[in-house]
GROMACS .gro file of N, CA, C and O in nm:
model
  336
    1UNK      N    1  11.628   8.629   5.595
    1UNK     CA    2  11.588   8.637   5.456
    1UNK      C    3  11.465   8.725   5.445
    1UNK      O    4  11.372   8.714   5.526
    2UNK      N    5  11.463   8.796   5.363
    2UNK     CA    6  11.341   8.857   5.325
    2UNK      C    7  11.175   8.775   5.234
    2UNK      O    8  11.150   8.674   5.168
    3UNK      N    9  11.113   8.876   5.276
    3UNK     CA   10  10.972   8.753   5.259
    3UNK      C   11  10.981   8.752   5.108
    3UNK      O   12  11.012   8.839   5.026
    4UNK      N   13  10.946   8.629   5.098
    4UNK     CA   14  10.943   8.573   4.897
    4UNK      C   15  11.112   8.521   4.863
    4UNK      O   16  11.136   8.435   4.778
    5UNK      N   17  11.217   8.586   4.944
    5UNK     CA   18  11.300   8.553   4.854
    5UNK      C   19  11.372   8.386   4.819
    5UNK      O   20  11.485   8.359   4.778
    6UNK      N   21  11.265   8.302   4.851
    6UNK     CA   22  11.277   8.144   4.842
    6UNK      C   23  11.165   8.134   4.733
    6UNK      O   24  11.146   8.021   4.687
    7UNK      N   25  11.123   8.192   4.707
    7UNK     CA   26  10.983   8.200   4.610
    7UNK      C   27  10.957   8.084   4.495
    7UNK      O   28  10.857   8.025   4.453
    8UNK      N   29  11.116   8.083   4.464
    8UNK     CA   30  11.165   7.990   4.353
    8UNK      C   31  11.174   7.847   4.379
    8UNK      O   32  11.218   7.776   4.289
    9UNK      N   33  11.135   7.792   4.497
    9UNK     CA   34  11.117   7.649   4.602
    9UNK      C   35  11.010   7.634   4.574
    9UNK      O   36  10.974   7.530   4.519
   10UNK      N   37  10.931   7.727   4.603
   10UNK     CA   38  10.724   7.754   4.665
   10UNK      C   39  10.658   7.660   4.503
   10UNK      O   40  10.575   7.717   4.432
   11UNK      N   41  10.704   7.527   4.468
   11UNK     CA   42  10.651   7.489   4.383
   11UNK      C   43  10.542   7.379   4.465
   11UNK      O   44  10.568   7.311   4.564
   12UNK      N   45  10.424   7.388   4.396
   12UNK     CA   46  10.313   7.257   4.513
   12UNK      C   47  10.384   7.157   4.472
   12UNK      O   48  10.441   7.139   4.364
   13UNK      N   49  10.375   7.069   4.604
   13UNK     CA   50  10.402   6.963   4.626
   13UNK      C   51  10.573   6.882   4.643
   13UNK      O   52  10.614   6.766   4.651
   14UNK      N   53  10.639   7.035   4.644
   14UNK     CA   54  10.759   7.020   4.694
   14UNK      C   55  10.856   7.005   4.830
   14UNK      O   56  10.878   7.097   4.909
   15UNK      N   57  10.893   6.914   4.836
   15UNK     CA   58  10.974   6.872   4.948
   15UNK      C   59  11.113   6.931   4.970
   15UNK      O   60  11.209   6.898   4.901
   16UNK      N   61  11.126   7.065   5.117
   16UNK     CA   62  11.191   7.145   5.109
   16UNK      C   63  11.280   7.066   5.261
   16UNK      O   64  11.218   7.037   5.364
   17UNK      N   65  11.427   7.043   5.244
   17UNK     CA   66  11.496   6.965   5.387
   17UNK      C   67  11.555   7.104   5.499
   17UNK      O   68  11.618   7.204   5.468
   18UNK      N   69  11.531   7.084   5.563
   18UNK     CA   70  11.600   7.168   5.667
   18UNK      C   71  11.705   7.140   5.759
   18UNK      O   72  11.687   7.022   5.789
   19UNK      N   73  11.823   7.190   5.832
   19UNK     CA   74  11.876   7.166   5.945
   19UNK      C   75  11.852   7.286   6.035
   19UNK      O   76  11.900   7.394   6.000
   20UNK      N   77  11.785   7.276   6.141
   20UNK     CA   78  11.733   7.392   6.244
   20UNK      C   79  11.861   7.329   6.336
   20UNK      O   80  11.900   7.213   6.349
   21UNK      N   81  11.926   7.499   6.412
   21UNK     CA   82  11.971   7.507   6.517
   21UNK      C   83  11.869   7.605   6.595
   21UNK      O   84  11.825   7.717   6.567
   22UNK      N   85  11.848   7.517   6.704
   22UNK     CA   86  11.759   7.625   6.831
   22UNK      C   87  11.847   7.677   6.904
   22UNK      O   88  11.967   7.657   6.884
   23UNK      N   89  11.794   7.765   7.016
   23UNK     CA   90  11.865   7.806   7.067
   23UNK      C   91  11.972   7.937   7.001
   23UNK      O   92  12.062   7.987   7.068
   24UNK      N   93  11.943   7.973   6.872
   24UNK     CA   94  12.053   8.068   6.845
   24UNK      C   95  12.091   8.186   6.866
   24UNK      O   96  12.051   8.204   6.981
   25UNK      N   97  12.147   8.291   6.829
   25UNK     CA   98  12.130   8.433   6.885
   25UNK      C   99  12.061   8.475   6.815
   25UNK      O  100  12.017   8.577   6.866
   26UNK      N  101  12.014   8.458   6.707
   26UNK     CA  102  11.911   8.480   6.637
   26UNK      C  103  11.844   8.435   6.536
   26UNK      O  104  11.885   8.330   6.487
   27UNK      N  105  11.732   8.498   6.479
   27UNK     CA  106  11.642   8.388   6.405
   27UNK      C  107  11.722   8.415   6.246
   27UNK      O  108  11.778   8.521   6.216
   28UNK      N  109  11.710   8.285   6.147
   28UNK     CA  110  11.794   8.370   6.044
   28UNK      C  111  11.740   8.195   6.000
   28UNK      O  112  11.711   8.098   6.070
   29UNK      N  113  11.748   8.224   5.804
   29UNK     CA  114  11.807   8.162   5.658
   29UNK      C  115  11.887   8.166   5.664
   29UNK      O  116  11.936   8.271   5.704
   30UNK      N  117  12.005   8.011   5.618
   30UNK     CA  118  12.123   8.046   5.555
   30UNK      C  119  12.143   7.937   5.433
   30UNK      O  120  12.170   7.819   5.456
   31UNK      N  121  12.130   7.980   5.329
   31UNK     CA  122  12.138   7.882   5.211
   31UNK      C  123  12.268   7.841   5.220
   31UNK      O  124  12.355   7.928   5.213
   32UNK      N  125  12.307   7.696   5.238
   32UNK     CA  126  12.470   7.716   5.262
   32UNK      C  127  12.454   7.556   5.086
   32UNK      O  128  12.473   7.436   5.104
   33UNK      N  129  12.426   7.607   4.978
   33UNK     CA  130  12.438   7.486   4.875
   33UNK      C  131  12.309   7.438   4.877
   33UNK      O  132  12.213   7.506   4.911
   34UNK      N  133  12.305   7.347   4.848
   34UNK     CA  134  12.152   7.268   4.848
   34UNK      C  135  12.057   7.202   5.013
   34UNK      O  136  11.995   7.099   5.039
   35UNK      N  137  12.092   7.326   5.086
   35UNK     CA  138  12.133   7.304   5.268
   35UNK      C  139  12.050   7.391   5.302
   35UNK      O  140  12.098   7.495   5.257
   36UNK      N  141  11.930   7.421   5.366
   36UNK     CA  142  11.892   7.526   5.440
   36UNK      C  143  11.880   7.494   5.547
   36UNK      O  144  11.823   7.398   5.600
   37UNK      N  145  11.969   7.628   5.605
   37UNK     CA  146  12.001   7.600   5.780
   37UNK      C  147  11.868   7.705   5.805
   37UNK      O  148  11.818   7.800   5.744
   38UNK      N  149  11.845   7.638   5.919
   38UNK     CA  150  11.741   7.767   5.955
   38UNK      C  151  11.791   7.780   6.136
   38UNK      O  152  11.797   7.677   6.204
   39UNK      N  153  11.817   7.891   6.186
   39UNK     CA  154  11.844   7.926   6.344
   39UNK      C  155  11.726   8.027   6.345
   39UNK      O  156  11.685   8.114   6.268
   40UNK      N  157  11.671   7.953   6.518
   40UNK     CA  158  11.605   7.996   6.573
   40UNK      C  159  11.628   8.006   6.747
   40UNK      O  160  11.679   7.935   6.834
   41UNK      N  161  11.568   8.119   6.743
   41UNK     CA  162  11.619   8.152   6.864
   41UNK      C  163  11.509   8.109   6.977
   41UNK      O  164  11.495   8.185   7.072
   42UNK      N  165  11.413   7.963   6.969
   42UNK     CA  166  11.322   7.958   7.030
   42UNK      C  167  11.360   7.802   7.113
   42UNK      O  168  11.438   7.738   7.042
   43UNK      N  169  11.339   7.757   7.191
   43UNK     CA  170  11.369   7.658   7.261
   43UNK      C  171  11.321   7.534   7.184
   43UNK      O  172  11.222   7.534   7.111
   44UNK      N  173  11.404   7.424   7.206
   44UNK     CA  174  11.315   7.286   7.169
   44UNK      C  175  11.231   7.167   7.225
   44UNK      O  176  11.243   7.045   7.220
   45UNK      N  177  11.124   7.270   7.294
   45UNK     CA  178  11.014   7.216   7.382
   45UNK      C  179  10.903   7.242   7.344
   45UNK      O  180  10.861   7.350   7.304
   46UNK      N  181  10.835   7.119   7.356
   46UNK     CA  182  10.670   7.164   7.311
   46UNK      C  183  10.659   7.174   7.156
   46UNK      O  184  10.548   7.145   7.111
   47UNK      N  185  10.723   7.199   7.097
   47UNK     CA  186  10.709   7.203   6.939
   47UNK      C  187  10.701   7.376   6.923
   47UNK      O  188  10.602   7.434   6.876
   48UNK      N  189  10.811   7.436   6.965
   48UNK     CA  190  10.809   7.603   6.968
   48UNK      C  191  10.893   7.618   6.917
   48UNK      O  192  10.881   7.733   6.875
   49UNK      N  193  11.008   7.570   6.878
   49UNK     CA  194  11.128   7.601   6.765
   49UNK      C  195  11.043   7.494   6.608
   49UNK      O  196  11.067   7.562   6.509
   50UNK      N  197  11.001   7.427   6.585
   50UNK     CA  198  10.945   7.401   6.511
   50UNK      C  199  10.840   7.487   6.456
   50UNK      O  200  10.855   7.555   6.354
   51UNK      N  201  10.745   7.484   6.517
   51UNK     CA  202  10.628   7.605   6.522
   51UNK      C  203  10.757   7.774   6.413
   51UNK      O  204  10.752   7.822   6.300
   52UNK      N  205  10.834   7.795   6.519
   52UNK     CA  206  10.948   7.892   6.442
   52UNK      C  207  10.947   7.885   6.347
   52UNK      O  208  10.892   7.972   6.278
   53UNK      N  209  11.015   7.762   6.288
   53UNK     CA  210  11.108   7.727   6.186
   53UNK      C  211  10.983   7.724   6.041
   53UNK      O  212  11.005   7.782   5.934
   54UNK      N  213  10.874   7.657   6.067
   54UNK     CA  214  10.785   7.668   5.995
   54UNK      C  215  10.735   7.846   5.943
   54UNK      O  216  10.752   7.889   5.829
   55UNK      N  217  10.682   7.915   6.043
   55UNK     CA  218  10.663   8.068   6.043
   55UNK      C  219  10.749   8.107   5.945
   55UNK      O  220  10.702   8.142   5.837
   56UNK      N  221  10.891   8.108   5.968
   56UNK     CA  222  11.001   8.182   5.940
   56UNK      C  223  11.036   8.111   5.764
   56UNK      O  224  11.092   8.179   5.679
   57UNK      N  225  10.998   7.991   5.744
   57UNK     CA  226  11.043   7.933   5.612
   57UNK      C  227  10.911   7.931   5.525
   57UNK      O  228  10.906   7.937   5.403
   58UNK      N  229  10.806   7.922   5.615
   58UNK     CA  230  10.682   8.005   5.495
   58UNK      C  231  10.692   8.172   5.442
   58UNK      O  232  10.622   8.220   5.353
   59UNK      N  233  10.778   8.232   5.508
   59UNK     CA  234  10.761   8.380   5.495
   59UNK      C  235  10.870   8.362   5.363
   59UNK      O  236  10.842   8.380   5.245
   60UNK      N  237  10.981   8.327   5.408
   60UNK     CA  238  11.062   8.333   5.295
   60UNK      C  239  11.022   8.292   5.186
   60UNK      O  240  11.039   8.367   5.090
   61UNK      N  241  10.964   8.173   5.167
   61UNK     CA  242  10.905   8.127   5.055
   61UNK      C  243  10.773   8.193   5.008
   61UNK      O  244  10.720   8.164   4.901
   62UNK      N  245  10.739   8.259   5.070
   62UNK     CA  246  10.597   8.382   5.007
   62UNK      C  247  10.479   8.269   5.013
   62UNK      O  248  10.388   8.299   4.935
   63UNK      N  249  10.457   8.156   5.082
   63UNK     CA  250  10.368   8.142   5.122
   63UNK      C  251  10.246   8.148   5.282
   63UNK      O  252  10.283   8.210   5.381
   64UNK      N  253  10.159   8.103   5.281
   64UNK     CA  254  10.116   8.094   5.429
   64UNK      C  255  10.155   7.925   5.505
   64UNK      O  256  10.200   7.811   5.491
   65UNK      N  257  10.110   8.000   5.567
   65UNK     CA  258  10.211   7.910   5.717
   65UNK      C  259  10.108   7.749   5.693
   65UNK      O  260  10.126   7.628   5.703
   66UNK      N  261  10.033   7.812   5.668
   66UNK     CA  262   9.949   7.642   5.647
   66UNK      C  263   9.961   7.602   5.494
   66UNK      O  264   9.879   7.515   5.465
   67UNK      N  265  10.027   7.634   5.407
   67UNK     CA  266  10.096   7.630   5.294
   67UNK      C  267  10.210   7.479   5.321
   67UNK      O  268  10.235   7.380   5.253
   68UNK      N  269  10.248   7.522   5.437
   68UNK     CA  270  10.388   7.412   5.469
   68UNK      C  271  10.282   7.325   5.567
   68UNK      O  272  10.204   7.355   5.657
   69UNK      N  273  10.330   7.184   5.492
   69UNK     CA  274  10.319   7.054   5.625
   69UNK      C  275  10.464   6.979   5.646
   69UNK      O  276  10.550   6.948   5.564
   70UNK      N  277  10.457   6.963   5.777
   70UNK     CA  278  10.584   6.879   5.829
   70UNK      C  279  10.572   6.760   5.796
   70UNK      O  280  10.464   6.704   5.815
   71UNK      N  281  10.679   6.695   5.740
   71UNK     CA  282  10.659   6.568   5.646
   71UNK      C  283  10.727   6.463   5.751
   71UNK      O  284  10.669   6.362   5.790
   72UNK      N  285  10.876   6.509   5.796
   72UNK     CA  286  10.934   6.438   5.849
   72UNK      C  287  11.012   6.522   5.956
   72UNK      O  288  11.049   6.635   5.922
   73UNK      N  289  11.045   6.471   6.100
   73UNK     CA  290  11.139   6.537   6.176
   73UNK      C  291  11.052   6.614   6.289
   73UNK      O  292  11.077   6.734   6.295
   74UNK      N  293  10.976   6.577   6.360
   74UNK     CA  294  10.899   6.660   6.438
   74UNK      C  295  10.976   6.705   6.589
   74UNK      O  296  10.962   6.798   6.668
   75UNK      N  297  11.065   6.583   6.581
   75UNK     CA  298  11.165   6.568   6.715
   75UNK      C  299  11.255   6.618   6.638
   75UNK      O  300  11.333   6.655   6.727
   76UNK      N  301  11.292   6.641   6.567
   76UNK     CA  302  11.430   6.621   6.512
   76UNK      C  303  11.524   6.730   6.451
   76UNK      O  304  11.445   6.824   6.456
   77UNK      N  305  11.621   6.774   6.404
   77UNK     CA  306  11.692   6.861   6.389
   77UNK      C  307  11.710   6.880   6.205
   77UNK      O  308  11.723   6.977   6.131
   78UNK      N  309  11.704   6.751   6.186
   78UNK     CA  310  11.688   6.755   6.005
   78UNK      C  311  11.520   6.748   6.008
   78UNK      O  312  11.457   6.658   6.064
   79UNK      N  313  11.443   6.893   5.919
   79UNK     CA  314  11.320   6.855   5.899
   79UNK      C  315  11.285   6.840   5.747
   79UNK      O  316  11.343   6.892   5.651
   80UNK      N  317  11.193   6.770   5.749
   80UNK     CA  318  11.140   6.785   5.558
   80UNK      C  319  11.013   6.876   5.575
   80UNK      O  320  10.945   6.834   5.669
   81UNK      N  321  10.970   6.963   5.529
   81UNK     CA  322  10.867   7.042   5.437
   81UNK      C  323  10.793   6.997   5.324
   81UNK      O  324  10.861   6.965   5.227
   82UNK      N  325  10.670   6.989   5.315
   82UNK     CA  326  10.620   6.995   5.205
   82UNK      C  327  10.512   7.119   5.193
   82UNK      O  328  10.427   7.164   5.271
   83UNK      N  329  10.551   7.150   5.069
   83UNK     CA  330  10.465   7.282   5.046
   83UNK      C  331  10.313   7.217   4.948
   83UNK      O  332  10.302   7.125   4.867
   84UNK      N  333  10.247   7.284   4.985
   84UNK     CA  334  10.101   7.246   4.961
   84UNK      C  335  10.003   7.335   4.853
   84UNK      O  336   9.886   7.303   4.835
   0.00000   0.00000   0.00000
């Protein structure tokens, strides 16, 4: 996705859900309905596909990276977002 084009999410205090696949061939958005998949191509150790997934879903949404806090899912494959 290109940067901003989630722009229309980036409301404060909104709770944005994710499903991250790690491991992918590459890093990518995919709005699939009220669903954002996010693939990353970074491992799920240490909090480095997270760390990703955050980077990559603040850009889209046209904010900064400390803009987003992880609400829910730190282990986990479904994450929640809240934008700040």
């Amino acid at each position: 996705m290109e940067k901003g084009e989630l722009a229309h999410l980036a409301v404060a205090g909104a709770e944005i859900a994710v499903l991250v696949t790690p491991k992918a061939a590459r890093n990518r958005i995919v709005a699939e309905g009220d669903v954002l998949r996010v693939y990353v191509t970074a491992v799920p150790e240490g909090g480095k596909a997270t760390a990703e997934v955050q980077k990559m879903l603040a850009r889209a949404l046209g904010v900064p990276k400390s803009g987003l806090e992880l609400v829910r899912g730190a282990t986990a494959r479904q994450k929640v977002f809240r934008v700040g």
